Amino acid sequence: MNSADKRFLIQVYKNKAFSLCALGKYKEALKCYDKALELDPNDPRTLNNKALTLSDLGRHDEAIQLYNLIITNLVDTTLKSKLERIKEEKEEELV
């Protein structure tokens, strides 16, 4: 599967999950979020929506665990990007 097809399929799963949530079909929505996350396991929006859905189902511990994962990933990503920017600045100073 090429990357464009993969992105399209991810969006289809996310849209279906969102629609199912709007209909109150949270268990079915979780399955769609899981399919999307199989293709892109670190997408913060999908993770967030899955956590909200878990919470709507009363599965609060799982939602909390997922939010902790999201926060860790976001912090890691932010710190990594800051580190890369500093490294680039250092390289530019050496030139």
PDB file of C-alpha atoms in Angstrom:
ATOM      1  CA  MET A   1       0.000   0.000   0.000  1.00  0.00           C
ATOM      2  CA  ASN A   2       1.435   3.365  -0.942  1.00  0.00           C
ATOM      3  CA  SER A   3       1.432   6.256   1.519  1.00  0.00           C
ATOM      4  CA  ALA A   4      -1.469   8.099  -0.136  1.00  0.00           C
ATOM      5  CA  ASP A   5      -3.661   4.991   0.043  1.00  0.00           C
ATOM      6  CA  LYS A   6      -2.615   4.457   3.642  1.00  0.00           C
ATOM      7  CA  ARG A   7      -3.499   8.045   4.617  1.00  0.00           C
ATOM      8  CA  PHE A   8      -6.851   7.697   2.834  1.00  0.00           C
ATOM      9  CA  LEU A   9      -7.655   4.439   4.613  1.00  0.00           C
ATOM     10  CA  ILE A  10      -6.704   5.940   7.983  1.00  0.00           C
ATOM     11  CA  GLN A  11      -9.050   8.859   7.321  1.00  0.00           C
ATOM     12  CA  VAL A  12     -11.869   6.484   6.341  1.00  0.00           C
ATOM     13  CA  TYR A  13     -11.509   4.592   9.632  1.00  0.00           C
ATOM     14  CA  LYS A  14     -11.377   7.823  11.624  1.00  0.00           C
ATOM     15  CA  ASN A  15     -14.436   9.259   9.876  1.00  0.00           C
ATOM     16  CA  LYS A  16     -16.394   6.050  10.408  1.00  0.00           C
ATOM     17  CA  ALA A  17     -15.415   5.975  14.085  1.00  0.00           C
ATOM     18  CA  PHE A  18     -16.452   9.605  14.537  1.00  0.00           C
ATOM     19  CA  SER A  19     -19.824   8.901  12.892  1.00  0.00           C
ATOM     20  CA  LEU A  20     -20.369   5.824  15.038  1.00  0.00           C
ATOM     21  CA  CYS A  21     -19.641   7.863  18.173  1.00  0.00           C
ATOM     22  CA  ALA A  22     -22.203  10.442  17.071  1.00  0.00           C
ATOM     23  CA  LEU A  23     -24.713   7.599  16.885  1.00  0.00           C
ATOM     24  CA  GLY A  24     -23.733   6.356  20.343  1.00  0.00           C
ATOM     25  CA  LYS A  25     -22.145   3.187  18.949  1.00  0.00           C
ATOM     26  CA  TYR A  26     -18.974   3.484  20.988  1.00  0.00           C
ATOM     27  CA  LYS A  27     -17.860  -0.160  20.897  1.00  0.00           C
ATOM     28  CA  GLU A  28     -18.016  -0.207  17.106  1.00  0.00           C
ATOM     29  CA  ALA A  29     -16.189   3.125  16.994  1.00  0.00           C
ATOM     30  CA  LEU A  30     -13.358   1.706  19.096  1.00  0.00           C
ATOM     31  CA  LYS A  31     -12.828  -0.998  16.486  1.00  0.00           C
ATOM     32  CA  CYS A  32     -12.431   1.658  13.800  1.00  0.00           C
ATOM     33  CA  TYR A  33     -10.039   3.713  15.907  1.00  0.00           C
ATOM     34  CA  ASP A  34      -8.004   0.556  16.488  1.00  0.00           C
ATOM     35  CA  LYS A  35      -7.862  -0.097  12.724  1.00  0.00           C
ATOM     36  CA  ALA A  36      -6.656   3.466  12.138  1.00  0.00           C
ATOM     37  CA  LEU A  37      -4.060   3.086  14.894  1.00  0.00           C
ATOM     38  CA  GLU A  38      -2.778  -0.148  13.357  1.00  0.00           C
ATOM     39  CA  LEU A  39      -1.803   1.967  10.354  1.00  0.00           C
ATOM     40  CA  ASP A  40      -0.589   5.003  12.319  1.00  0.00           C
ATOM     41  CA  PRO A  41      -0.048   4.060  15.981  1.00  0.00           C
ATOM     42  CA  ASN A  42       1.185   7.470  17.125  1.00  0.00           C
ATOM     43  CA  ASP A  43      -1.464   9.763  15.678  1.00  0.00           C
ATOM     44  CA  PRO A  44      -2.352  11.999  18.635  1.00  0.00           C
ATOM     45  CA  ARG A  45      -5.826  12.915  17.328  1.00  0.00           C
ATOM     46  CA  THR A  46      -6.838   9.298  16.844  1.00  0.00           C
ATOM     47  CA  LEU A  47      -5.414   8.406  20.246  1.00  0.00           C
ATOM     48  CA  ASN A  48      -7.322  11.314  21.777  1.00  0.00           C
ATOM     49  CA  ASN A  49     -10.586  10.296  20.138  1.00  0.00           C
ATOM     50  CA  LYS A  50     -10.094   6.713  21.248  1.00  0.00           C
ATOM     51  CA  ALA A  51      -9.483   7.902  24.821  1.00  0.00           C
ATOM     52  CA  LEU A  52     -12.663   9.992  24.728  1.00  0.00           C
ATOM     53  CA  THR A  53     -14.590   6.986  23.454  1.00  0.00           C
ATOM     54  CA  LEU A  54     -13.172   4.771  26.185  1.00  0.00           C
ATOM     55  CA  SER A  55     -14.261   7.365  28.722  1.00  0.00           C
ATOM     56  CA  ASP A  56     -17.747   7.488  27.189  1.00  0.00           C
ATOM     57  CA  LEU A  57     -17.920   3.716  27.735  1.00  0.00           C
ATOM     58  CA  GLY A  58     -16.961   4.175  31.394  1.00  0.00           C
ATOM     59  CA  ARG A  59     -13.527   2.648  30.795  1.00  0.00           C
ATOM     60  CA  HIS A  60     -11.816   5.522  32.577  1.00  0.00           C
ATOM     61  CA  ASP A  61      -8.635   3.695  33.590  1.00  0.00           C
ATOM     62  CA  GLU A  62      -7.928   2.806  29.970  1.00  0.00           C
ATOM     63  CA  ALA A  63      -8.672   6.379  28.905  1.00  0.00           C
ATOM     64  CA  ILE A  64      -6.284   7.755  31.524  1.00  0.00           C
ATOM     65  CA  GLN A  65      -3.594   5.312  30.437  1.00  0.00           C
ATOM     66  CA  LEU A  66      -4.028   6.379  26.821  1.00  0.00           C
ATOM     67  CA  TYR A  67      -3.885  10.081  27.703  1.00  0.00           C
ATOM     68  CA  ASN A  68      -0.646   9.456  29.581  1.00  0.00           C
ATOM     69  CA  LEU A  69       0.748   7.834  26.439  1.00  0.00           C
ATOM     70  CA  ILE A  70      -0.373  10.794  24.326  1.00  0.00           C
ATOM     71  CA  ILE A  71       1.229  13.287  26.703  1.00  0.00           C
ATOM     72  CA  THR A  72       4.485  11.331  26.769  1.00  0.00           C
ATOM     73  CA  ASN A  73       4.597  11.109  22.982  1.00  0.00           C
ATOM     74  CA  LEU A  74       3.821  14.800  22.538  1.00  0.00           C
ATOM     75  CA  VAL A  75       6.467  15.805  25.049  1.00  0.00           C
ATOM     76  CA  ASP A  76       8.994  13.474  23.434  1.00  0.00           C
ATOM     77  CA  THR A  77       8.200  14.850  19.989  1.00  0.00           C
ATOM     78  CA  THR A  78       8.447  18.430  21.201  1.00  0.00           C
ATOM     79  CA  LEU A  79      11.735  17.799  22.963  1.00  0.00           C
ATOM     80  CA  LYS A  80      13.156  15.924  19.982  1.00  0.00           C
ATOM     81  CA  SER A  81      12.280  18.776  17.639  1.00  0.00           C
ATOM     82  CA  LYS A  82      13.878  21.303  20.008  1.00  0.00           C
ATOM     83  CA  LEU A  83      17.001  19.157  20.223  1.00  0.00           C
ATOM     84  CA  GLU A  84      17.197  18.901  16.435  1.00  0.00           C
ATOM     85  CA  ARG A  85      16.809  22.668  16.071  1.00  0.00           C
ATOM     86  CA  ILE A  86      19.634  23.284  18.565  1.00  0.00           C
ATOM     87  CA  LYS A  87      21.859  20.804  16.738  1.00  0.00           C
ATOM     88  CA  GLU A  88      21.147  22.573  13.447  1.00  0.00           C
ATOM     89  CA  GLU A  89      21.965  25.947  14.996  1.00  0.00           C
ATOM     90  CA  LYS A  90      25.235  24.540  16.341  1.00  0.00           C
ATOM     91  CA  GLU A  91      26.145  23.186  12.909  1.00  0.00           C
ATOM     92  CA  GLU A  92      25.388  26.555  11.309  1.00  0.00           C
ATOM     93  CA  GLU A  93      27.656  28.299  13.806  1.00  0.00           C
ATOM     94  CA  LEU A  94      30.507  25.963  12.893  1.00  0.00           C
ATOM     95  CA  VAL A  95      30.219  26.814   9.202  1.00  0.00           C
TER      96      VAL A  95
END
